[in-house]
JSON list of C-alpha atoms in Angstrom, two decimals:
[
{"chain": "Y", "resi": 1, "resn": "UNK", "atom": "CA", "xyz": [-0.10, 0.10, -0.16]},
{"chain": "Y", "resi": 2, "resn": "UNK", "atom": "CA", "xyz": [2.34, 2.58, 0.78]},
{"chain": "Y", "resi": 3, "resn": "UNK", "atom": "CA", "xyz": [3.99, 2.03, -2.73]},
{"chain": "Y", "resi": 4, "resn": "UNK", "atom": "CA", "xyz": [0.64, 2.84, -4.61]},
{"chain": "Y", "resi": 5, "resn": "UNK", "atom": "CA", "xyz": [1.31, 6.54, -1.83]},
{"chain": "Y", "resi": 6, "resn": "UNK", "atom": "CA", "xyz": [4.88, 7.11, -2.87]},
{"chain": "Y", "resi": 7, "resn": "UNK", "atom": "CA", "xyz": [3.89, 6.11, -6.43]},
{"chain": "Y", "resi": 8, "resn": "UNK", "atom": "CA", "xyz": [0.99, 8.87, -6.09]},
{"chain": "Y", "resi": 9, "resn": "UNK", "atom": "CA", "xyz": [3.17, 11.39, -4.34]},
{"chain": "Y", "resi": 10, "resn": "UNK", "atom": "CA", "xyz": [5.68, 11.00, -7.44]},
{"chain": "Y", "resi": 11, "resn": "UNK", "atom": "CA", "xyz": [3.09, 11.19, -9.83]},
{"chain": "Y", "resi": 12, "resn": "UNK", "atom": "CA", "xyz": [1.43, 14.21, -8.22]},
{"chain": "Y", "resi": 13, "resn": "UNK", "atom": "CA", "xyz": [4.59, 16.51, -7.46]},
{"chain": "Y", "resi": 14, "resn": "UNK", "atom": "CA", "xyz": [5.19, 15.46, -11.90]},
{"chain": "Y", "resi": 15, "resn": "UNK", "atom": "CA", "xyz": [2.58, 16.89, -12.86]},
{"chain": "Y", "resi": 16, "resn": "UNK", "atom": "CA", "xyz": [2.85, 19.76, -10.79]},
{"chain": "Y", "resi": 17, "resn": "UNK", "atom": "CA", "xyz": [6.31, 20.57, -12.47]},
{"chain": "Y", "resi": 18, "resn": "UNK", "atom": "CA", "xyz": [5.03, 20.30, -15.60]},
{"chain": "Y", "resi": 19, "resn": "UNK", "atom": "CA", "xyz": [2.06, 22.76, -14.75]},
{"chain": "Y", "resi": 20, "resn": "UNK", "atom": "CA", "xyz": [5.18, 24.61, -13.50]},
{"chain": "Y", "resi": 21, "resn": "UNK", "atom": "CA", "xyz": [7.25, 24.33, -16.06]},
{"chain": "Y", "resi": 22, "resn": "UNK", "atom": "CA", "xyz": [3.57, 25.62, -18.31]},
{"chain": "Y", "resi": 23, "resn": "UNK", "atom": "CA", "xyz": [3.45, 28.63, -15.93]},
{"chain": "Y", "resi": 24, "resn": "UNK", "atom": "CA", "xyz": [6.69, 29.45, -16.64]},
{"chain": "Y", "resi": 25, "resn": "UNK", "atom": "CA", "xyz": [6.83, 29.79, -20.65]},
{"chain": "Y", "resi": 26, "resn": "UNK", "atom": "CA", "xyz": [3.27, 31.02, -21.32]},
{"chain": "Y", "resi": 27, "resn": "UNK", "atom": "CA", "xyz": [2.96, 33.98, -18.63]},
{"chain": "Y", "resi": 28, "resn": "UNK", "atom": "CA", "xyz": [2.19, 36.72, -19.17]},
{"chain": "Y", "resi": 29, "resn": "UNK", "atom": "CA", "xyz": [3.81, 38.83, -16.42]},
{"chain": "Y", "resi": 30, "resn": "UNK", "atom": "CA", "xyz": [7.47, 38.18, -15.18]},
{"chain": "Y", "resi": 31, "resn": "UNK", "atom": "CA", "xyz": [6.06, 37.90, -11.20]},
{"chain": "Y", "resi": 32, "resn": "UNK", "atom": "CA", "xyz": [4.45, 34.97, -12.81]},
{"chain": "Y", "resi": 33, "resn": "UNK", "atom": "CA", "xyz": [7.08, 33.77, -14.09]},
{"chain": "Y", "resi": 34, "resn": "UNK", "atom": "CA", "xyz": [9.43, 34.23, -10.59]},
{"chain": "Y", "resi": 35, "resn": "UNK", "atom": "CA", "xyz": [6.56, 32.69, -8.33]},
{"chain": "Y", "resi": 36, "resn": "UNK", "atom": "CA", "xyz": [5.93, 29.45, -10.85]},
{"chain": "Y", "resi": 37, "resn": "UNK", "atom": "CA", "xyz": [10.36, 28.97, -10.57]},
{"chain": "Y", "resi": 38, "resn": "UNK", "atom": "CA", "xyz": [9.31, 28.98, -6.44]},
{"chain": "Y", "resi": 39, "resn": "UNK", "atom": "CA", "xyz": [6.34, 26.67, -6.75]},
{"chain": "Y", "resi": 40, "resn": "UNK", "atom": "CA", "xyz": [9.20, 24.73, -9.32]},
{"chain": "Y", "resi": 41, "resn": "UNK", "atom": "CA", "xyz": [11.91, 24.62, -6.52]},
{"chain": "Y", "resi": 42, "resn": "UNK", "atom": "CA", "xyz": [9.61, 23.37, -4.26]},
{"chain": "Y", "resi": 43, "resn": "UNK", "atom": "CA", "xyz": [7.97, 20.97, -5.82]},
{"chain": "Y", "resi": 44, "resn": "UNK", "atom": "CA", "xyz": [11.36, 19.70, -6.37]},
{"chain": "Y", "resi": 45, "resn": "UNK", "atom": "CA", "xyz": [12.38, 19.36, -2.65]},
{"chain": "Y", "resi": 46, "resn": "UNK", "atom": "CA", "xyz": [9.49, 17.35, -2.08]},
{"chain": "Y", "resi": 47, "resn": "UNK", "atom": "CA", "xyz": [10.65, 15.39, -5.22]},
{"chain": "Y", "resi": 48, "resn": "UNK", "atom": "CA", "xyz": [14.22, 14.86, -3.78]},
{"chain": "Y", "resi": 49, "resn": "UNK", "atom": "CA", "xyz": [13.26, 14.10, -0.03]},
{"chain": "Y", "resi": 50, "resn": "UNK", "atom": "CA", "xyz": [10.31, 11.37, -1.66]},
{"chain": "Y", "resi": 51, "resn": "UNK", "atom": "CA", "xyz": [13.41, 9.72, -3.97]},
{"chain": "Y", "resi": 52, "resn": "UNK", "atom": "CA", "xyz": [16.46, 9.44, -0.60]},
{"chain": "Y", "resi": 53, "resn": "UNK", "atom": "CA", "xyz": [13.33, 8.20, 1.30]},
{"chain": "Y", "resi": 54, "resn": "UNK", "atom": "CA", "xyz": [12.75, 5.91, -1.89]},
{"chain": "Y", "resi": 55, "resn": "UNK", "atom": "CA", "xyz": [16.46, 4.75, -2.28]},
{"chain": "Y", "resi": 56, "resn": "UNK", "atom": "CA", "xyz": [16.93, 4.84, 2.02]},
{"chain": "Y", "resi": 57, "resn": "UNK", "atom": "CA", "xyz": [20.08, 7.50, 1.92]},
{"chain": "Y", "resi": 58, "resn": "UNK", "atom": "CA", "xyz": [20.80, 10.17, 4.31]},
{"chain": "Y", "resi": 59, "resn": "UNK", "atom": "CA", "xyz": [22.40, 12.41, 1.04]},
{"chain": "Y", "resi": 60, "resn": "UNK", "atom": "CA", "xyz": [19.03, 13.57, -0.38]},
{"chain": "Y", "resi": 61, "resn": "UNK", "atom": "CA", "xyz": [17.73, 15.24, 2.62]},
{"chain": "Y", "resi": 62, "resn": "UNK", "atom": "CA", "xyz": [21.14, 17.80, 2.32]},
{"chain": "Y", "resi": 63, "resn": "UNK", "atom": "CA", "xyz": [21.12, 18.40, -1.40]},
{"chain": "Y", "resi": 64, "resn": "UNK", "atom": "CA", "xyz": [17.18, 19.41, -0.56]},
{"chain": "Y", "resi": 65, "resn": "UNK", "atom": "CA", "xyz": [18.05, 21.24, 1.90]},
{"chain": "Y", "resi": 66, "resn": "UNK", "atom": "CA", "xyz": [20.48, 23.48, -0.50]},
{"chain": "Y", "resi": 67, "resn": "UNK", "atom": "CA", "xyz": [17.82, 23.30, -2.92]},
{"chain": "Y", "resi": 68, "resn": "UNK", "atom": "CA", "xyz": [15.70, 25.05, -0.23]},
{"chain": "Y", "resi": 69, "resn": "UNK", "atom": "CA", "xyz": [17.94, 27.64, 0.46]},
{"chain": "Y", "resi": 70, "resn": "UNK", "atom": "CA", "xyz": [19.18, 28.45, -3.50]},
{"chain": "Y", "resi": 71, "resn": "UNK", "atom": "CA", "xyz": [15.58, 28.70, -3.97]},
{"chain": "Y", "resi": 72, "resn": "UNK", "atom": "CA", "xyz": [14.68, 31.38, -1.61]},
{"chain": "Y", "resi": 73, "resn": "UNK", "atom": "CA", "xyz": [17.72, 33.46, -2.25]},
{"chain": "Y", "resi": 74, "resn": "UNK", "atom": "CA", "xyz": [17.13, 33.10, -6.23]},
{"chain": "Y", "resi": 75, "resn": "UNK", "atom": "CA", "xyz": [13.69, 34.24, -5.60]},
{"chain": "Y", "resi": 76, "resn": "UNK", "atom": "CA", "xyz": [14.79, 37.07, -3.18]},
{"chain": "Y", "resi": 77, "resn": "UNK", "atom": "CA", "xyz": [17.18, 37.53, -6.26]},
{"chain": "Y", "resi": 78, "resn": "UNK", "atom": "CA", "xyz": [14.99, 38.44, -8.82]},
{"chain": "Y", "resi": 79, "resn": "UNK", "atom": "CA", "xyz": [12.53, 40.06, -7.38]},
{"chain": "Y", "resi": 80, "resn": "UNK", "atom": "CA", "xyz": [15.10, 42.37, -5.77]},
{"chain": "Y", "resi": 81, "resn": "UNK", "atom": "CA", "xyz": [16.28, 43.24, -9.02]},
{"chain": "Y", "resi": 82, "resn": "UNK", "atom": "CA", "xyz": [13.07, 43.73, -10.26]},
{"chain": "Y", "resi": 83, "resn": "UNK", "atom": "CA", "xyz": [12.04, 46.66, -7.12]},
{"chain": "Y", "resi": 84, "resn": "UNK", "atom": "CA", "xyz": [16.08, 48.19, -6.82]},
{"chain": "Y", "resi": 85, "resn": "UNK", "atom": "CA", "xyz": [17.60, 47.73, -10.40]},
{"chain": "Y", "resi": 86, "resn": "UNK", "atom": "CA", "xyz": [21.10, 45.78, -8.55]},
{"chain": "Y", "resi": 87, "resn": "UNK", "atom": "CA", "xyz": [20.39, 43.01, -6.63]},
{"chain": "Y", "resi": 88, "resn": "UNK", "atom": "CA", "xyz": [23.36, 44.72, -3.81]},
{"chain": "Y", "resi": 89, "resn": "UNK", "atom": "CA", "xyz": [23.44, 48.33, -3.37]},
{"chain": "H", "resi": 1, "resn": "UNK", "atom": "CA", "xyz": [0.45, -1.46, 9.69]},
{"chain": "H", "resi": 2, "resn": "UNK", "atom": "CA", "xyz": [-0.12, 1.82, 11.69]},
{"chain": "H", "resi": 3, "resn": "UNK", "atom": "CA", "xyz": [2.40, 3.40, 11.28]},
{"chain": "H", "resi": 4, "resn": "UNK", "atom": "CA", "xyz": [2.28, 2.19, 7.01]},
{"chain": "H", "resi": 5, "resn": "UNK", "atom": "CA", "xyz": [-1.15, 4.05, 7.08]},
{"chain": "H", "resi": 6, "resn": "UNK", "atom": "CA", "xyz": [0.58, 6.83, 8.31]},
{"chain": "H", "resi": 7, "resn": "UNK", "atom": "CA", "xyz": [3.64, 7.69, 6.25]},
{"chain": "H", "resi": 8, "resn": "UNK", "atom": "CA", "xyz": [1.00, 6.41, 3.66]},
{"chain": "H", "resi": 9, "resn": "UNK", "atom": "CA", "xyz": [-1.64, 8.90, 4.36]},
{"chain": "H", "resi": 10, "resn": "UNK", "atom": "CA", "xyz": [1.33, 11.96, 4.35]},
{"chain": "H", "resi": 11, "resn": "UNK", "atom": "CA", "xyz": [3.21, 10.90, 1.51]},
{"chain": "H", "resi": 12, "resn": "UNK", "atom": "CA", "xyz": [-0.38, 10.63, -0.41]},
{"chain": "H", "resi": 13, "resn": "UNK", "atom": "CA", "xyz": [-1.34, 14.22, 1.41]},
{"chain": "H", "resi": 14, "resn": "UNK", "atom": "CA", "xyz": [1.46, 15.94, 0.62]},
{"chain": "H", "resi": 15, "resn": "UNK", "atom": "CA", "xyz": [1.55, 15.05, -3.03]},
{"chain": "H", "resi": 16, "resn": "UNK", "atom": "CA", "xyz": [-2.26, 16.35, -3.44]},
{"chain": "H", "resi": 17, "resn": "UNK", "atom": "CA", "xyz": [-1.70, 19.80, -1.85]},
{"chain": "H", "resi": 18, "resn": "UNK", "atom": "CA", "xyz": [1.39, 20.60, -4.65]},
{"chain": "H", "resi": 19, "resn": "UNK", "atom": "CA", "xyz": [-0.27, 19.11, -6.85]},
{"chain": "H", "resi": 20, "resn": "UNK", "atom": "CA", "xyz": [-3.80, 21.98, -6.07]},
{"chain": "H", "resi": 21, "resn": "UNK", "atom": "CA", "xyz": [-1.24, 24.58, -5.15]},
{"chain": "H", "resi": 22, "resn": "UNK", "atom": "CA", "xyz": [0.99, 24.72, -8.86]},
{"chain": "H", "resi": 23, "resn": "UNK", "atom": "CA", "xyz": [-2.85, 24.10, -10.78]},
{"chain": "H", "resi": 24, "resn": "UNK", "atom": "CA", "xyz": [-4.10, 27.24, -8.69]},
{"chain": "H", "resi": 25, "resn": "UNK", "atom": "CA", "xyz": [-0.77, 28.68, -9.94]},
{"chain": "H", "resi": 26, "resn": "UNK", "atom": "CA", "xyz": [-2.25, 27.60, -13.85]},
{"chain": "H", "resi": 27, "resn": "UNK", "atom": "CA", "xyz": [-5.60, 28.05, -13.00]},
{"chain": "H", "resi": 28, "resn": "UNK", "atom": "CA", "xyz": [-6.51, 31.64, -10.30]},
{"chain": "H", "resi": 29, "resn": "UNK", "atom": "CA", "xyz": [-6.55, 34.13, -12.78]},
{"chain": "H", "resi": 30, "resn": "UNK", "atom": "CA", "xyz": [-5.77, 37.35, -10.40]},
{"chain": "H", "resi": 31, "resn": "UNK", "atom": "CA", "xyz": [-2.30, 37.72, -10.70]},
{"chain": "H", "resi": 32, "resn": "UNK", "atom": "CA", "xyz": [-3.01, 38.30, -6.35]},
{"chain": "H", "resi": 33, "resn": "UNK", "atom": "CA", "xyz": [-4.93, 35.55, -5.89]},
{"chain": "H", "resi": 34, "resn": "UNK", "atom": "CA", "xyz": [-2.68, 33.48, -7.95]},
{"chain": "H", "resi": 35, "resn": "UNK", "atom": "CA", "xyz": [0.16, 34.60, -5.34]},
{"chain": "H", "resi": 36, "resn": "UNK", "atom": "CA", "xyz": [-2.45, 32.40, -2.40]},
{"chain": "H", "resi": 37, "resn": "UNK", "atom": "CA", "xyz": [-2.12, 29.16, -3.90]},
{"chain": "H", "resi": 38, "resn": "UNK", "atom": "CA", "xyz": [1.62, 27.88, -4.25]},
{"chain": "H", "resi": 39, "resn": "UNK", "atom": "CA", "xyz": [2.98, 29.74, -1.49]},
{"chain": "H", "resi": 40, "resn": "UNK", "atom": "CA", "xyz": [0.11, 28.11, 1.03]},
{"chain": "H", "resi": 41, "resn": "UNK", "atom": "CA", "xyz": [-0.33, 25.10, -0.72]},
{"chain": "H", "resi": 42, "resn": "UNK", "atom": "CA", "xyz": [3.03, 23.62, -0.82]},
{"chain": "H", "resi": 43, "resn": "UNK", "atom": "CA", "xyz": [4.22, 24.07, 1.94]},
{"chain": "H", "resi": 44, "resn": "UNK", "atom": "CA", "xyz": [1.58, 22.44, 3.27]},
{"chain": "H", "resi": 45, "resn": "UNK", "atom": "CA", "xyz": [3.04, 19.38, 1.02]},
{"chain": "H", "resi": 46, "resn": "UNK", "atom": "CA", "xyz": [6.44, 19.41, 1.20]},
{"chain": "H", "resi": 47, "resn": "UNK", "atom": "CA", "xyz": [5.29, 19.30, 5.05]},
{"chain": "H", "resi": 48, "resn": "UNK", "atom": "CA", "xyz": [3.78, 16.56, 4.85]},
{"chain": "H", "resi": 49, "resn": "UNK", "atom": "CA", "xyz": [6.35, 14.38, 3.38]},
{"chain": "H", "resi": 50, "resn": "UNK", "atom": "CA", "xyz": [8.55, 15.86, 5.06]},
{"chain": "H", "resi": 51, "resn": "UNK", "atom": "CA", "xyz": [6.45, 14.18, 7.97]},
{"chain": "H", "resi": 52, "resn": "UNK", "atom": "CA", "xyz": [5.78, 10.99, 5.98]},
{"chain": "H", "resi": 53, "resn": "UNK", "atom": "CA", "xyz": [9.98, 10.47, 5.75]},
{"chain": "H", "resi": 54, "resn": "UNK", "atom": "CA", "xyz": [10.74, 11.28, 9.86]},
{"chain": "H", "resi": 55, "resn": "UNK", "atom": "CA", "xyz": [8.25, 8.46, 9.97]},
{"chain": "H", "resi": 56, "resn": "UNK", "atom": "CA", "xyz": [9.79, 6.03, 7.86]},
{"chain": "H", "resi": 57, "resn": "UNK", "atom": "CA", "xyz": [13.31, 6.86, 9.03]},
{"chain": "H", "resi": 58, "resn": "UNK", "atom": "CA", "xyz": [11.30, 6.38, 12.84]},
{"chain": "H", "resi": 59, "resn": "UNK", "atom": "CA", "xyz": [9.93, 3.04, 12.14]},
{"chain": "H", "resi": 60, "resn": "UNK", "atom": "CA", "xyz": [12.21, 1.35, 9.62]},
{"chain": "H", "resi": 61, "resn": "UNK", "atom": "CA", "xyz": [15.94, 3.06, 10.92]},
{"chain": "H", "resi": 62, "resn": "UNK", "atom": "CA", "xyz": [15.04, 3.14, 14.36]},
{"chain": "H", "resi": 63, "resn": "UNK", "atom": "CA", "xyz": [16.14, 7.28, 14.61]},
{"chain": "H", "resi": 64, "resn": "UNK", "atom": "CA", "xyz": [14.68, 10.51, 14.64]},
{"chain": "H", "resi": 65, "resn": "UNK", "atom": "CA", "xyz": [16.73, 12.38, 12.43]},
{"chain": "H", "resi": 66, "resn": "UNK", "atom": "CA", "xyz": [16.73, 16.22, 12.31]},
{"chain": "H", "resi": 67, "resn": "UNK", "atom": "CA", "xyz": [16.64, 17.18, 8.98]},
{"chain": "H", "resi": 68, "resn": "UNK", "atom": "CA", "xyz": [13.68, 17.09, 7.87]},
{"chain": "H", "resi": 69, "resn": "UNK", "atom": "CA", "xyz": [12.99, 19.65, 10.75]},
{"chain": "H", "resi": 70, "resn": "UNK", "atom": "CA", "xyz": [15.23, 21.56, 9.97]},
{"chain": "H", "resi": 71, "resn": "UNK", "atom": "CA", "xyz": [13.91, 21.88, 6.02]},
{"chain": "H", "resi": 72, "resn": "UNK", "atom": "CA", "xyz": [10.11, 22.32, 7.03]},
{"chain": "H", "resi": 73, "resn": "UNK", "atom": "CA", "xyz": [11.43, 25.54, 9.17]},
{"chain": "H", "resi": 74, "resn": "UNK", "atom": "CA", "xyz": [13.88, 27.22, 6.73]},
{"chain": "H", "resi": 75, "resn": "UNK", "atom": "CA", "xyz": [10.54, 26.67, 4.14]},
{"chain": "H", "resi": 76, "resn": "UNK", "atom": "CA", "xyz": [8.00, 27.61, 6.54]},
{"chain": "H", "resi": 77, "resn": "UNK", "atom": "CA", "xyz": [10.19, 30.81, 6.91]},
{"chain": "H", "resi": 78, "resn": "UNK", "atom": "CA", "xyz": [11.31, 31.80, 4.38]},
{"chain": "H", "resi": 79, "resn": "UNK", "atom": "CA", "xyz": [7.78, 31.27, 2.67]},
{"chain": "H", "resi": 80, "resn": "UNK", "atom": "CA", "xyz": [6.07, 35.17, 3.47]},
{"chain": "H", "resi": 81, "resn": "UNK", "atom": "CA", "xyz": [9.40, 36.81, 3.45]},
{"chain": "H", "resi": 82, "resn": "UNK", "atom": "CA", "xyz": [9.26, 35.51, -1.12]},
{"chain": "H", "resi": 83, "resn": "UNK", "atom": "CA", "xyz": [5.34, 35.67, -1.07]},
{"chain": "H", "resi": 84, "resn": "UNK", "atom": "CA", "xyz": [6.13, 39.02, 0.46]},
{"chain": "H", "resi": 85, "resn": "UNK", "atom": "CA", "xyz": [8.66, 40.45, -2.32]},
{"chain": "H", "resi": 86, "resn": "UNK", "atom": "CA", "xyz": [6.51, 38.45, -5.11]},
{"chain": "H", "resi": 87, "resn": "UNK", "atom": "CA", "xyz": [3.06, 40.81, -3.65]},
{"chain": "H", "resi": 88, "resn": "UNK", "atom": "CA", "xyz": [5.55, 44.58, -4.00]},
{"chain": "H", "resi": 89, "resn": "UNK", "atom": "CA", "xyz": [7.35, 43.79, -7.63]},
{"chain": "H", "resi": 90, "resn": "UNK", "atom": "CA", "xyz": [3.34, 43.69, -8.71]},
{"chain": "H", "resi": 91, "resn": "UNK", "atom": "CA", "xyz": [2.62, 46.19, -7.07]},
{"chain": "H", "resi": 92, "resn": "UNK", "atom": "CA", "xyz": [5.52, 48.15, -8.46]},
{"chain": "H", "resi": 93, "resn": "UNK", "atom": "CA", "xyz": [4.88, 46.96, -11.78]},
{"chain": "H", "resi": 94, "resn": "UNK", "atom": "CA", "xyz": [1.52, 47.28, -11.87]},
{"chain": "H", "resi": 95, "resn": "UNK", "atom": "CA", "xyz": [0.92, 50.95, -9.81]},
{"chain": "H", "resi": 96, "resn": "UNK", "atom": "CA", "xyz": [0.91, 54.29, -12.50]},
{"chain": "H", "resi": 97, "resn": "UNK", "atom": "CA", "xyz": [1.64, 57.06, -11.34]},
{"chain": "H", "resi": 98, "resn": "UNK", "atom": "CA", "xyz": [-1.57, 58.71, -11.98]},
{"chain": "H", "resi": 99, "resn": "UNK", "atom": "CA", "xyz": [-3.38, 56.42, -9.36]},
{"chain": "H", "resi": 100, "resn": "UNK", "atom": "CA", "xyz": [-0.89, 56.69, -6.04]},
{"chain": "H", "resi": 101, "resn": "UNK", "atom": "CA", "xyz": [-2.25, 59.88, -3.73]},
{"chain": "H", "resi": 102, "resn": "UNK", "atom": "CA", "xyz": [-1.12, 63.42, -3.88]},
{"chain": "H", "resi": 103, "resn": "UNK", "atom": "CA", "xyz": [1.12, 64.74, -1.09]},
{"chain": "H", "resi": 104, "resn": "UNK", "atom": "CA", "xyz": [0.03, 66.35, 1.55]},
{"chain": "H", "resi": 105, "resn": "UNK", "atom": "CA", "xyz": [-1.16, 68.91, 2.30]},
{"chain": "H", "resi": 106, "resn": "UNK", "atom": "CA", "xyz": [-0.37, 69.21, 5.57]},
{"chain": "H", "resi": 107, "resn": "UNK", "atom": "CA", "xyz": [3.49, 69.68, 6.18]},
{"chain": "H", "resi": 108, "resn": "UNK", "atom": "CA", "xyz": [3.89, 69.24, 9.70]},
{"chain": "H", "resi": 109, "resn": "UNK", "atom": "CA", "xyz": [2.35, 65.71, 10.48]},
{"chain": "H", "resi": 110, "resn": "UNK", "atom": "CA", "xyz": [2.14, 63.73, 6.92]},
{"chain": "H", "resi": 111, "resn": "UNK", "atom": "CA", "xyz": [0.59, 60.49, 8.77]},
{"chain": "H", "resi": 112, "resn": "UNK", "atom": "CA", "xyz": [-2.85, 63.13, 9.83]},
{"chain": "H", "resi": 113, "resn": "UNK", "atom": "CA", "xyz": [-3.39, 63.69, 5.87]},
{"chain": "H", "resi": 114, "resn": "UNK", "atom": "CA", "xyz": [-7.35, 61.95, 5.82]},
{"chain": "H", "resi": 115, "resn": "UNK", "atom": "CA", "xyz": [-8.89, 62.82, 2.88]},
{"chain": "H", "resi": 116, "resn": "UNK", "atom": "CA", "xyz": [-11.39, 65.50, 3.48]},
{"chain": "H", "resi": 117, "resn": "UNK", "atom": "CA", "xyz": [-8.46, 67.35, 5.60]},
{"chain": "H", "resi": 118, "resn": "UNK", "atom": "CA", "xyz": [-6.52, 66.95, 1.51]},
{"chain": "H", "resi": 119, "resn": "UNK", "atom": "CA", "xyz": [-9.61, 68.29, 0.08]},
{"chain": "H", "resi": 120, "resn": "UNK", "atom": "CA", "xyz": [-9.52, 71.06, 2.39]},
{"chain": "H", "resi": 121, "resn": "UNK", "atom": "CA", "xyz": [-5.72, 71.58, 2.85]},
{"chain": "H", "resi": 122, "resn": "UNK", "atom": "CA", "xyz": [-6.33, 73.87, 6.49]},
{"chain": "H", "resi": 123, "resn": "UNK", "atom": "CA", "xyz": [-3.77, 74.42, 7.73]},
{"chain": "H", "resi": 124, "resn": "UNK", "atom": "CA", "xyz": [-3.21, 72.84, 11.11]},
{"chain": "H", "resi": 125, "resn": "UNK", "atom": "CA", "xyz": [-3.98, 75.58, 13.48]},
{"chain": "H", "resi": 126, "resn": "UNK", "atom": "CA", "xyz": [-2.05, 74.54, 17.00]},
{"chain": "H", "resi": 127, "resn": "UNK", "atom": "CA", "xyz": [1.39, 76.25, 14.62]}
]
């Protein structure tokens, strides 16, 4: 039964990543693209954690932590660049 | 057996919330309401997956791992900051200079400027 749950979660996050990619390609405004990129980072974190649980490995948690930090910093950098014109003043 | 049902439930609910968050990003028609769907639902989705992962490590490998709590804490702290920045960018991009209110007529206290005060443009009497 737990294998079905993992397969369901994997397919849900895969569909979510595809929808985010579609939103990045087809959005009209720049804020939608940034928001879709941030959501893509979060969904990728969930997929990496699920992959680590499925393989029984501890290494993937560090990868997920680094991806969480990189996603936050890149989103803030994009927003900062659009707001102020540069990132570090 | 009970722990299997719990892990499967948390993981399935997490996947469902991740799907719903991205679907809301695609389907909602107002940019400010599009902000709402991913920042709330995917945090809950990742939270469900991470709770399932913690239960899995506790039940099958016999130790409590704190990495998942770290990731959950980091995501819960940074999601409102990201949403706030994106809302500021949206307001900055969408607001025209004509929509902004003019400068205050009262030169002493800018925060005391009410609309009727702004219309009559009377000076403060206590100076």
